[in-house]
PDB file of C-alpha atoms in Angstrom:
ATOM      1  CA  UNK C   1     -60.899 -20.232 -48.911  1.00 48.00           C
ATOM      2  CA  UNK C   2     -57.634 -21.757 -46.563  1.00 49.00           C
ATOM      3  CA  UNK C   3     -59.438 -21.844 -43.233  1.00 52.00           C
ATOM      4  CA  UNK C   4     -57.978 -19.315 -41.034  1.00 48.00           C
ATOM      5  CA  UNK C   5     -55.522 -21.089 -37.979  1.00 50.00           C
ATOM      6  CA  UNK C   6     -57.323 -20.697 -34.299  1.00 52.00           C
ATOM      7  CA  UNK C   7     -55.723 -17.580 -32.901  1.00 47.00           C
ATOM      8  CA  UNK C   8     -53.472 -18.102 -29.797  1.00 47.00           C
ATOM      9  CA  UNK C   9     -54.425 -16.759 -26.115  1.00 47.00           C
ATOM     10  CA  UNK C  10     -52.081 -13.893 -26.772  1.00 45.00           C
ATOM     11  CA  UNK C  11     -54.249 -12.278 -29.623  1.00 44.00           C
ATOM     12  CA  UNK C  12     -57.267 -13.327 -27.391  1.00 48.00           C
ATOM     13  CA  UNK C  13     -56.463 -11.062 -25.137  1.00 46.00           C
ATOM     14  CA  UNK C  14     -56.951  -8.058 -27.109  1.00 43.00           C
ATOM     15  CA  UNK C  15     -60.354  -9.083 -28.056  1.00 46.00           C
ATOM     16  CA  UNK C  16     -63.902  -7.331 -27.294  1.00 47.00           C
ATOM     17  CA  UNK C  17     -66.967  -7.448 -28.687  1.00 48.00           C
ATOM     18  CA  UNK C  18     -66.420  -3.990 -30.047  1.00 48.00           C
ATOM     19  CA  UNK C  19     -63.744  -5.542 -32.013  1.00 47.00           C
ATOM     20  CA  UNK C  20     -65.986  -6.980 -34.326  1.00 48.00           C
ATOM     21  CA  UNK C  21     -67.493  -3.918 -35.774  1.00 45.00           C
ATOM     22  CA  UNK C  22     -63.678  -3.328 -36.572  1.00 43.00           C
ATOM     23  CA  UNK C  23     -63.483  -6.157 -38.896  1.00 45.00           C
ATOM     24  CA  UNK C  24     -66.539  -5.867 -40.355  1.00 47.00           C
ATOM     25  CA  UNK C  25     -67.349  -7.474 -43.481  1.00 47.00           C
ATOM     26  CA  UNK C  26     -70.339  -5.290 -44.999  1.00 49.00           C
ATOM     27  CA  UNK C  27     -69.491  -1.460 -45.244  1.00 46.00           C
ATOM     28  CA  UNK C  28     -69.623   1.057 -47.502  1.00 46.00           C
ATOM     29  CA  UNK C  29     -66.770   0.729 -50.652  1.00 47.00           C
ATOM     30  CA  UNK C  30     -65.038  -2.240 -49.154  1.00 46.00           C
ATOM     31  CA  UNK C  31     -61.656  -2.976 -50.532  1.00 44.00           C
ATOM     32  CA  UNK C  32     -60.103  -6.417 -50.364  1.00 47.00           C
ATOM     33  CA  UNK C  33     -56.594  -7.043 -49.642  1.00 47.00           C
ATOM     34  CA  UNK C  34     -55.095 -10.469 -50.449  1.00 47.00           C
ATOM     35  CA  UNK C  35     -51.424 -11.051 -49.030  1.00 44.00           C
ATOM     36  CA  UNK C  36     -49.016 -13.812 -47.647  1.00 47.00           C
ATOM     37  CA  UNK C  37     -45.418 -14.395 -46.668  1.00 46.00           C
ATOM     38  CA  UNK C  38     -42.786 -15.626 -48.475  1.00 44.00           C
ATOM     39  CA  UNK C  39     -42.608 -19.525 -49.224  1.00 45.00           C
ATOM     40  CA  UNK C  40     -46.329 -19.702 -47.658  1.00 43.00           C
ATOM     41  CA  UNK C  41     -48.938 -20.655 -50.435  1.00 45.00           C
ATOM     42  CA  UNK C  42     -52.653 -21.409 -50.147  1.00 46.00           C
ATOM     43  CA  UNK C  43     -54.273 -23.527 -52.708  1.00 47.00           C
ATOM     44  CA  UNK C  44     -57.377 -20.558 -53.214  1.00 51.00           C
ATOM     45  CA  UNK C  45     -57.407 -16.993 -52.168  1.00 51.00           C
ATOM     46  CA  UNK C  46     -55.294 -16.856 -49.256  1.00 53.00           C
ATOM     47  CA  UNK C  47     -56.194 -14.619 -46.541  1.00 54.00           C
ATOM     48  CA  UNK C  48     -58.364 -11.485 -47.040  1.00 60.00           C
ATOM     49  CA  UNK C  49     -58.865  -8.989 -44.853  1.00 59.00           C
ATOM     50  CA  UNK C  50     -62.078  -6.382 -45.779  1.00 62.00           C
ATOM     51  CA  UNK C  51     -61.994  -2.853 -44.177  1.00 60.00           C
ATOM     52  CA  UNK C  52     -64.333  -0.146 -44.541  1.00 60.00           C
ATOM     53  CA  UNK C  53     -63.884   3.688 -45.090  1.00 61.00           C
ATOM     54  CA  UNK C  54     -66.412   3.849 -42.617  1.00 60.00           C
ATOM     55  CA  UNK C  55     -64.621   6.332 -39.952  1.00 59.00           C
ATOM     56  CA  UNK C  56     -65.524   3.626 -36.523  1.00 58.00           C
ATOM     57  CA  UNK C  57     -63.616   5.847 -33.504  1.00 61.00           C
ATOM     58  CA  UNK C  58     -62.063   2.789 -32.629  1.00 61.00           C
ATOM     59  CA  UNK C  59     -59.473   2.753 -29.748  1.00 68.00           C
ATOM     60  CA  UNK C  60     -55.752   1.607 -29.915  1.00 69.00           C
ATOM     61  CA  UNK C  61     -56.716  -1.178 -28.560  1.00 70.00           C
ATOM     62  CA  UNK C  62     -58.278  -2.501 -31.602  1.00 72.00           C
ATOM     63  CA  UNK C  63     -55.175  -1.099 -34.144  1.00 72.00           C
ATOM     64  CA  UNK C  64     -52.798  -3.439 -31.853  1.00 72.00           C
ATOM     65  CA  UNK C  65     -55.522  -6.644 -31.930  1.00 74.00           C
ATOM     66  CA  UNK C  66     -55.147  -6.269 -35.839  1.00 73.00           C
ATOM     67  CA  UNK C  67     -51.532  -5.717 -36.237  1.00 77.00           C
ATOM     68  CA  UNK C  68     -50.961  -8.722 -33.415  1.00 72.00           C
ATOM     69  CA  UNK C  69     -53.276 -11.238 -35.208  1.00 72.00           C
ATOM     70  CA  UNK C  70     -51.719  -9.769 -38.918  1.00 72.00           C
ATOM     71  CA  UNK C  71     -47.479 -10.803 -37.538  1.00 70.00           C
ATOM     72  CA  UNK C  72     -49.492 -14.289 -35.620  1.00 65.00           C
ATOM     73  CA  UNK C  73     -50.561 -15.039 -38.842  1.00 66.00           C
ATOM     74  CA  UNK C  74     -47.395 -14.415 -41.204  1.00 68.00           C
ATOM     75  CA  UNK C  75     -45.601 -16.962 -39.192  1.00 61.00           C
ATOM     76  CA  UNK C  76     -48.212 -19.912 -39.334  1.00 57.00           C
ATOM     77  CA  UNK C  77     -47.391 -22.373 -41.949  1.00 58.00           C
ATOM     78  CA  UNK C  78     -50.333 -21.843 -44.312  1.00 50.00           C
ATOM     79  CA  UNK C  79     -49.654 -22.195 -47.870  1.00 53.00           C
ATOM     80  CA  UNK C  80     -49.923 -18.962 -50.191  1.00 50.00           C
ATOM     81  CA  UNK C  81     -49.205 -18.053 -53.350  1.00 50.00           C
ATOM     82  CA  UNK C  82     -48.348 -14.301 -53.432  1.00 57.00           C
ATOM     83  CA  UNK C  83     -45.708 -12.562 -51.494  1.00 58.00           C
ATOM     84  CA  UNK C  84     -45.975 -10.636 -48.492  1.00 53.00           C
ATOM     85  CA  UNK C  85     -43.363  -7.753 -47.704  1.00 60.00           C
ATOM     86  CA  UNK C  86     -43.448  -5.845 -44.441  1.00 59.00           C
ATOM     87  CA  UNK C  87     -44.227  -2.845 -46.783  1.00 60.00           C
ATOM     88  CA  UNK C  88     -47.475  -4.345 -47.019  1.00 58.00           C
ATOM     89  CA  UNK C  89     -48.477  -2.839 -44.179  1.00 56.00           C
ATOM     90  CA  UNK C  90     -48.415   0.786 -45.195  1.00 56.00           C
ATOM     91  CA  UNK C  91     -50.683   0.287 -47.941  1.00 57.00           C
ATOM     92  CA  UNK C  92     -53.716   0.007 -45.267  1.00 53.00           C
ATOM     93  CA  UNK C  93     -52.109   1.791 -42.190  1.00 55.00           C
ATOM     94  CA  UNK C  94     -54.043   5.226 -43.356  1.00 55.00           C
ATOM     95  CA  UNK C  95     -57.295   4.028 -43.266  1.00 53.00           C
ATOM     96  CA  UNK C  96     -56.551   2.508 -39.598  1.00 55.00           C
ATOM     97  CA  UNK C  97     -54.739   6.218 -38.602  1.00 56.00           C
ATOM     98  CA  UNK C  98     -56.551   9.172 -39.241  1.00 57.00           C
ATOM     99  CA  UNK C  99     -53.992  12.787 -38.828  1.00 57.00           C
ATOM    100  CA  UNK C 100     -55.474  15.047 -36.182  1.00 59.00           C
ATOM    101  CA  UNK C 101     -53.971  18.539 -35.210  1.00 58.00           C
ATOM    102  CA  UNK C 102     -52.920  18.973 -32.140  1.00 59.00           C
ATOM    103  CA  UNK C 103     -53.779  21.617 -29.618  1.00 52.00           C
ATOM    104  CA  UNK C 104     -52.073  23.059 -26.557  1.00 48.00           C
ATOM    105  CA  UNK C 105     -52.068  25.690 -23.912  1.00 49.00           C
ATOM    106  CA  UNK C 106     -50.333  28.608 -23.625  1.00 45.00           C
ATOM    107  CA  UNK C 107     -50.106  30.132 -20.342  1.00 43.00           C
ATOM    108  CA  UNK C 108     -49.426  34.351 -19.314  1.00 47.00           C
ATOM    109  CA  UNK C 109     -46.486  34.814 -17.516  1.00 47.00           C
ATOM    110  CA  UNK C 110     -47.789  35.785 -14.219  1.00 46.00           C
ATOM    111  CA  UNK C 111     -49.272  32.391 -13.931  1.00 46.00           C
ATOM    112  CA  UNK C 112     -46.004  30.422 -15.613  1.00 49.00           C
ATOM    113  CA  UNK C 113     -44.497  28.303 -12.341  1.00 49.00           C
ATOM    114  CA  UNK C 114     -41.125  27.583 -13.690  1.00 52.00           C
ATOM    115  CA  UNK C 115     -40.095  24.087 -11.617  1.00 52.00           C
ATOM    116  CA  UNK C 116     -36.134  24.475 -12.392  1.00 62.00           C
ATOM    117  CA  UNK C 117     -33.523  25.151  -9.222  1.00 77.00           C
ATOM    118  CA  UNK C 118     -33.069  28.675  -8.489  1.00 86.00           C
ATOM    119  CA  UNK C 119     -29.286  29.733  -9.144  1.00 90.00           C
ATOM    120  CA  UNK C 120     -27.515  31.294  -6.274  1.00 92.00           C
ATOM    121  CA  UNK C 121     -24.317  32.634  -5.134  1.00 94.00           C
ATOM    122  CA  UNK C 122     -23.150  34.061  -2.003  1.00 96.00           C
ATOM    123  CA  UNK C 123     -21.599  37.334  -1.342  1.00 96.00           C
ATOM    124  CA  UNK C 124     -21.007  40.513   0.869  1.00 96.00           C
ATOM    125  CA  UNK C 125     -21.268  44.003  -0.276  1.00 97.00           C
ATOM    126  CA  UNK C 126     -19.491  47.438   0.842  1.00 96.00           C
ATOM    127  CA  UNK C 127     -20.380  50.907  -0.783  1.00 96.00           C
ATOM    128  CA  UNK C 128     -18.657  53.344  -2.209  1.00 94.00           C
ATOM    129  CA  UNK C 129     -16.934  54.132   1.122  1.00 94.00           C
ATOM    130  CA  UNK C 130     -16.086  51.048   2.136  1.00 95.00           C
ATOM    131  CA  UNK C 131     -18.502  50.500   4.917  1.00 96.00           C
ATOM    132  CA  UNK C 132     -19.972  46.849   5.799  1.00 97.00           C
ATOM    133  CA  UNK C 133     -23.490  45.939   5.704  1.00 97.00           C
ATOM    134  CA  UNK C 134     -24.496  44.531   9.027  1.00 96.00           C
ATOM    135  CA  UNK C 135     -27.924  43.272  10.828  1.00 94.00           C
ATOM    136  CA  UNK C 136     -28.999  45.920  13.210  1.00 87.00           C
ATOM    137  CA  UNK C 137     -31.957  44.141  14.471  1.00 84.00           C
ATOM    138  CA  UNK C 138     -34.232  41.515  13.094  1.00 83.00           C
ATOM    139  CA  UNK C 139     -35.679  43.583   9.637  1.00 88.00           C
ATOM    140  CA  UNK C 140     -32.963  46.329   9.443  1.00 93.00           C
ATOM    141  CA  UNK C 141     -29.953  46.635   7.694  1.00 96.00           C
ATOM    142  CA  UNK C 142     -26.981  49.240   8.427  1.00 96.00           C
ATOM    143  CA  UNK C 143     -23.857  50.174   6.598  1.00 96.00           C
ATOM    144  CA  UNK C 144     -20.959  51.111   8.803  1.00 95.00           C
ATOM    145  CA  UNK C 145     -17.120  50.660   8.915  1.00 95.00           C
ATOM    146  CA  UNK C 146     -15.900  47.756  10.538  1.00 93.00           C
ATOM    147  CA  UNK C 147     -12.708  46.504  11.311  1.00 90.00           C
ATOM    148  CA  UNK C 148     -10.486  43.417  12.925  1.00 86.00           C
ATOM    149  CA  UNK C 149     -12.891  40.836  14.655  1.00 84.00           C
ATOM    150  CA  UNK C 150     -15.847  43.151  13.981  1.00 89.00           C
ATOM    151  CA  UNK C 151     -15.734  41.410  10.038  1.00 89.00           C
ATOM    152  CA  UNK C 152     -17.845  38.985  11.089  1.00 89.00           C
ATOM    153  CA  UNK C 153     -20.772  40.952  11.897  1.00 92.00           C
ATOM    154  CA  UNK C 154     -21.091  41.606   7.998  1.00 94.00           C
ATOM    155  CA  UNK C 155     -24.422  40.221   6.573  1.00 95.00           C
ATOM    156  CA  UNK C 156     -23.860  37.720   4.059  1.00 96.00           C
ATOM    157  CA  UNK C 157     -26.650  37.045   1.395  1.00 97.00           C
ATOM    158  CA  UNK C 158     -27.568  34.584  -0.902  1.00 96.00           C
ATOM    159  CA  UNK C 159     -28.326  36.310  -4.033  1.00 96.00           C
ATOM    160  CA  UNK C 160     -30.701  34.653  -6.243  1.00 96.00           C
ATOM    161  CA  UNK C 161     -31.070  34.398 -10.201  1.00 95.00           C
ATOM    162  CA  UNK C 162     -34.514  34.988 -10.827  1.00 94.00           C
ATOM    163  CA  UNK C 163     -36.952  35.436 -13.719  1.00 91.00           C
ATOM    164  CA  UNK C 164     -37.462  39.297 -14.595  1.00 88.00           C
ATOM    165  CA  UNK C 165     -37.013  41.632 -17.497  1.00 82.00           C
ATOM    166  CA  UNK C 166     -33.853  41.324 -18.456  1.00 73.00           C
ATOM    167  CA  UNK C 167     -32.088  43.808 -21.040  1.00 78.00           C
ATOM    168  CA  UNK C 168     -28.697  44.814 -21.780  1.00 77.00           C
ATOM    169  CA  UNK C 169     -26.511  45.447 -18.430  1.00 86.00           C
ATOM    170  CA  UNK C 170     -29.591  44.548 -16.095  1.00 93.00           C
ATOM    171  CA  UNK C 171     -29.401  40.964 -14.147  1.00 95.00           C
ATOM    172  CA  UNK C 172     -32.550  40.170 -12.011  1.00 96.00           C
ATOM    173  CA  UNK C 173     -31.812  39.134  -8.757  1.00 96.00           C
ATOM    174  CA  UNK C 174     -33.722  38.632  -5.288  1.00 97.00           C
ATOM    175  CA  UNK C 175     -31.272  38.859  -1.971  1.00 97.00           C
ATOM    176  CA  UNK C 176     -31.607  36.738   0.587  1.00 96.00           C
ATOM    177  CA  UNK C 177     -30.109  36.628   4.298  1.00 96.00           C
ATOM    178  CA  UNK C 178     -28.166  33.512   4.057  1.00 94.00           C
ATOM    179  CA  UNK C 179     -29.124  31.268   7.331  1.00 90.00           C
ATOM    180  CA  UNK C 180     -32.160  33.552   7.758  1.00 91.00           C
ATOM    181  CA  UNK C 181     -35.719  33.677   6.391  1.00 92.00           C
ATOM    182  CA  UNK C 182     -35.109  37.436   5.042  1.00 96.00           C
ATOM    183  CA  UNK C 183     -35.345  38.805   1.803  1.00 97.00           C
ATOM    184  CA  UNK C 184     -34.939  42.218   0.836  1.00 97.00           C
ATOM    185  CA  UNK C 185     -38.294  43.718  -0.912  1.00 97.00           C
ATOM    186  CA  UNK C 186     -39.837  46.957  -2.094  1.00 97.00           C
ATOM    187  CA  UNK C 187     -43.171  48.198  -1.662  1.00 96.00           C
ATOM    188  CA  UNK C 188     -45.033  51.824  -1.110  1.00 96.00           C
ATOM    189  CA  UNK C 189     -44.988  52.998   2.410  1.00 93.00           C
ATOM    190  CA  UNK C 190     -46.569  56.416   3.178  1.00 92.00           C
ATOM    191  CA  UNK C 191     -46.568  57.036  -0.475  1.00 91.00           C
ATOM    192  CA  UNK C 192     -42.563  56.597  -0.825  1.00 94.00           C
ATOM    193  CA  UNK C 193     -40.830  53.504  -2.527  1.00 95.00           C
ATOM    194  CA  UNK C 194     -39.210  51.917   0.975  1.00 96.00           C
ATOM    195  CA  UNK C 195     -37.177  49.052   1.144  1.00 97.00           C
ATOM    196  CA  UNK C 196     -37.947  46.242   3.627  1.00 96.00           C
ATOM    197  CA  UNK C 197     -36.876  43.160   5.357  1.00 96.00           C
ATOM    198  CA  UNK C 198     -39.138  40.720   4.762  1.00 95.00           C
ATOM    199  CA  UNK C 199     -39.364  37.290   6.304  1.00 95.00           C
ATOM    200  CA  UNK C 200     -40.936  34.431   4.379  1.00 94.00           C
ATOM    201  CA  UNK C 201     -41.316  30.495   4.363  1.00 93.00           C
ATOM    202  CA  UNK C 202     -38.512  28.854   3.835  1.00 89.00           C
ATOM    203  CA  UNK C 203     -40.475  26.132   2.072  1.00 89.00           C
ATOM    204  CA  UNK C 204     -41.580  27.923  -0.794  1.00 91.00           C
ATOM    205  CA  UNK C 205     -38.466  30.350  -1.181  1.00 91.00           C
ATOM    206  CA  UNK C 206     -36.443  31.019  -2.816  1.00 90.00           C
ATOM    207  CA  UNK C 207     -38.029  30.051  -6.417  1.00 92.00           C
ATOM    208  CA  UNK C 208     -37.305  31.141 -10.176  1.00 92.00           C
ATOM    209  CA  UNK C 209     -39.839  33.483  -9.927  1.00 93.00           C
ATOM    210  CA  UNK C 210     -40.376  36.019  -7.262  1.00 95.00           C
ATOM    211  CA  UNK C 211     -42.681  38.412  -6.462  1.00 96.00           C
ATOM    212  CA  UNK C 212     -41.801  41.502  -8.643  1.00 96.00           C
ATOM    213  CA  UNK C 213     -41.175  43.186  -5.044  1.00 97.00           C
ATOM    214  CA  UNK C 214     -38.398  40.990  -4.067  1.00 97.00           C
ATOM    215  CA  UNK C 215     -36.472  41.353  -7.665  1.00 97.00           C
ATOM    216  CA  UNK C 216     -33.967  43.847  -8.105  1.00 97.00           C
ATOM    217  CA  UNK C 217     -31.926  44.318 -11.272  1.00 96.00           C
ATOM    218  CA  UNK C 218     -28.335  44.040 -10.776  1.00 96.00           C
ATOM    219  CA  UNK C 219     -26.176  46.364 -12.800  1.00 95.00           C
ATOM    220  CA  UNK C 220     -22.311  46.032 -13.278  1.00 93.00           C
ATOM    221  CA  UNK C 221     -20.243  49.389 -13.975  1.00 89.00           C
ATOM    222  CA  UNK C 222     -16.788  48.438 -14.354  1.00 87.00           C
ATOM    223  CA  UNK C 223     -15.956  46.794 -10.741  1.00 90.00           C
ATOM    224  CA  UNK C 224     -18.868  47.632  -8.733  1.00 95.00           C
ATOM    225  CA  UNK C 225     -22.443  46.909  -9.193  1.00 96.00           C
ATOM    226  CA  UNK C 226     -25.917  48.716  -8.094  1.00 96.00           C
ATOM    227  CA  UNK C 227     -29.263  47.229  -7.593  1.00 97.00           C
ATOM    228  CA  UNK C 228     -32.290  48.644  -9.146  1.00 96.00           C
ATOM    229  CA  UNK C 229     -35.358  47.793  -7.985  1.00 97.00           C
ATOM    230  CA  UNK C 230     -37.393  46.358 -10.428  1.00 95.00           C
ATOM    231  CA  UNK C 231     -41.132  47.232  -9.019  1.00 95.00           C
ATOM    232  CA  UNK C 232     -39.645  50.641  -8.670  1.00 96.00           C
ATOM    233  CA  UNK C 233     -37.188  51.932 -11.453  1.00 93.00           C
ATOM    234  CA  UNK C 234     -34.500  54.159 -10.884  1.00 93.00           C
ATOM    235  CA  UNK C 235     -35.303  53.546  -6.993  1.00 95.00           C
ATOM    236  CA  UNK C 236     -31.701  51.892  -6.030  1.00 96.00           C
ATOM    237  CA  UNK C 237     -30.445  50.129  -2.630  1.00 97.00           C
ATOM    238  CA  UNK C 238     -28.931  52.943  -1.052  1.00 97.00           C
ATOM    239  CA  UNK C 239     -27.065  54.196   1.901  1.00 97.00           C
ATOM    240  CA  UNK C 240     -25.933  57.455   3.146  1.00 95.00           C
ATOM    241  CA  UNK C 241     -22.451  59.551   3.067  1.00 93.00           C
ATOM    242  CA  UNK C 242     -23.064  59.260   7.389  1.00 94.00           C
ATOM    243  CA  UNK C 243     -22.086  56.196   9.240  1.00 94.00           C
ATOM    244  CA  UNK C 244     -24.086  53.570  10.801  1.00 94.00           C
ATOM    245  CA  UNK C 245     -27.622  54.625   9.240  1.00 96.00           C
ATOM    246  CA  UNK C 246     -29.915  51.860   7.994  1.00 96.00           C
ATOM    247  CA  UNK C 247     -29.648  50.857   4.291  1.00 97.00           C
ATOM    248  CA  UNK C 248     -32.356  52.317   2.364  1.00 96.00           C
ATOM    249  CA  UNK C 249     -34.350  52.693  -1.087  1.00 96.00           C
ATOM    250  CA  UNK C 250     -32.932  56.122  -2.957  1.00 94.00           C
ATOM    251  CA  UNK C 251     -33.844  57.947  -5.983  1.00 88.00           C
ATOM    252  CA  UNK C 252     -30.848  58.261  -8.462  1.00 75.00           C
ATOM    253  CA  UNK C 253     -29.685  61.508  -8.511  1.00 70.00           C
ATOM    254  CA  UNK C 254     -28.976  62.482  -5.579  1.00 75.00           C
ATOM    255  CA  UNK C 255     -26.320  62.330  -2.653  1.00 86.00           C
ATOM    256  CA  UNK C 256     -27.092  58.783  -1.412  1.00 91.00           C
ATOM    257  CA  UNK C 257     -24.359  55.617  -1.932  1.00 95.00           C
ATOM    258  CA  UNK C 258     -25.679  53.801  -4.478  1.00 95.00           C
ATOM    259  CA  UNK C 259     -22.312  51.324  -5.999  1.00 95.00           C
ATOM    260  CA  UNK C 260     -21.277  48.792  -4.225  1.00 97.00           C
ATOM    261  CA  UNK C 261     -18.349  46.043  -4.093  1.00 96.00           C
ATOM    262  CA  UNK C 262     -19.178  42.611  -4.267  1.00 95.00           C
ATOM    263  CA  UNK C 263     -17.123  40.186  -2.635  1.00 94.00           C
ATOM    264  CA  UNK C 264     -18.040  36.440  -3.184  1.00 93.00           C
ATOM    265  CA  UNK C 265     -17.595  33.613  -0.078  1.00 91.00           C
ATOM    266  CA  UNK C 266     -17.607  29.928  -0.605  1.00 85.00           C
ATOM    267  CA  UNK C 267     -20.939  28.130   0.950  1.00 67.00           C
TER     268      UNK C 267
END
């Protein structure tokens, strides 16, 4: 047999000890593969490699230290007889890869972090009769008419596309008090659906998905829109047919405001 040429520092590198249980010689049904490259001869065998269908666990490591030392060796001179095609390769590449399923993780919604930006527009929103939305004190909203100067006492907020159960007509939301650490949320108070201002870190909000408290789903009739709460349906943002009383959380039904104009400002 051609003696093989002394492997360069490169292929070296990739050695181990372990490697040499990956060439071994004695195995069970060994299989010899002769092959060379084109215009290389060798005056006996040529080059054989032996490989077992022994199953080894051997790392990638080893697969590169073999296909390194097979490409070294195509381009030393040493004389051959037989050709050897790239193709070559294939004929031994399943018994170095073996096909293993692969498993993943699902995870429930409630623990789903969703890392994309959080959509939002700004706007300001009148009722039904036309009166503004201002900031009475630090958590309470009131709608009342305004006029001249006065405009600029209207709250603006930063309304926020969020991650809820969406259906037909329904968009959820969360509002925000742009420029303050307010959102609007829903919970039980004294066994009533209430609505609150709540303040929260600025660091962490807003994000795609909000506590179900702080979503509301926005619905568009024609050229107005209502907001549903979505921890409490068919509990609406609401205010009343009298002036200057705070902005509430009403049942549908009854006498209470619940439509409003939106009016979108620039950022």
């Amino acid at each position: 047999m051609a003696a093989v040429p002394e492997l360069t520092s490169e292929i070296m590198a990739f050695h181990s000890d372990d490697n040499d249980l990956f060439f071994e010689v004695d195995g069970p049904k060994q299989m010899k593969c002769c092959f060379q490259d084109l215009d290389l001869c060798c005056p006996d065998e040529g080059i054989q490699l032996q490989f077992s269908h022994q199953h080894l666990n051997k790392s990638l490591k080893h697969v590169v230290s073999l296909i390194v030392a097979v490409e070294k060796l195509r381009k030393k001179p040493i004389a051959c007889s037989q050709a050897f095609q790239n193709d070559d390769l294939k004929n031994f590449f399943s018994f170095i890869f073996e096909e293993e399923p692969i498993f993943y993780e699902t995870w429930d919604d409630d623990d789903y972090v969703c890392d994309a930006s959080v959509r939002s527009l700004n706007c300001r929103l009148r009722d039904g009769q036309q009166k503004c939305l201002v900031l009475s004190d630090p958590y309470e909203l009131k709608a009342l008419h305004l006029n001249g100067q006065n405009l600029s006492q209207q709250v603006v907020f930063s309304m926020s596309f969020v991650q809820g159960e969406e259906s037909s007509g329904k968009i959820p939301v969360a509002l925000g008090i742009k420029g303050k650490n307010l959102y609007l949320s829903c919970v039980m108070k004294d066994e009533k659906p209430t609505l609150l201002l709540e303040s929260v870190d600025p660091k962490q909000y807003p994000k795609r998905k909000m506590e179900k408290r702080f979503v509301f789903n926005k619905i568009e009739i024609k050229n107005r829109v209502e907001f549903e709460s979505a921890q409490f349906p068919n509990w609406y943002i609401s205010t009343s047919q009298a002036n200057q009383l705070p902005v509430f959380l009403g049942n549908s039904g009854g006498q209470d405001i619940t439509d409003f104009t939106m009016e979108f400002v620039s950022s």
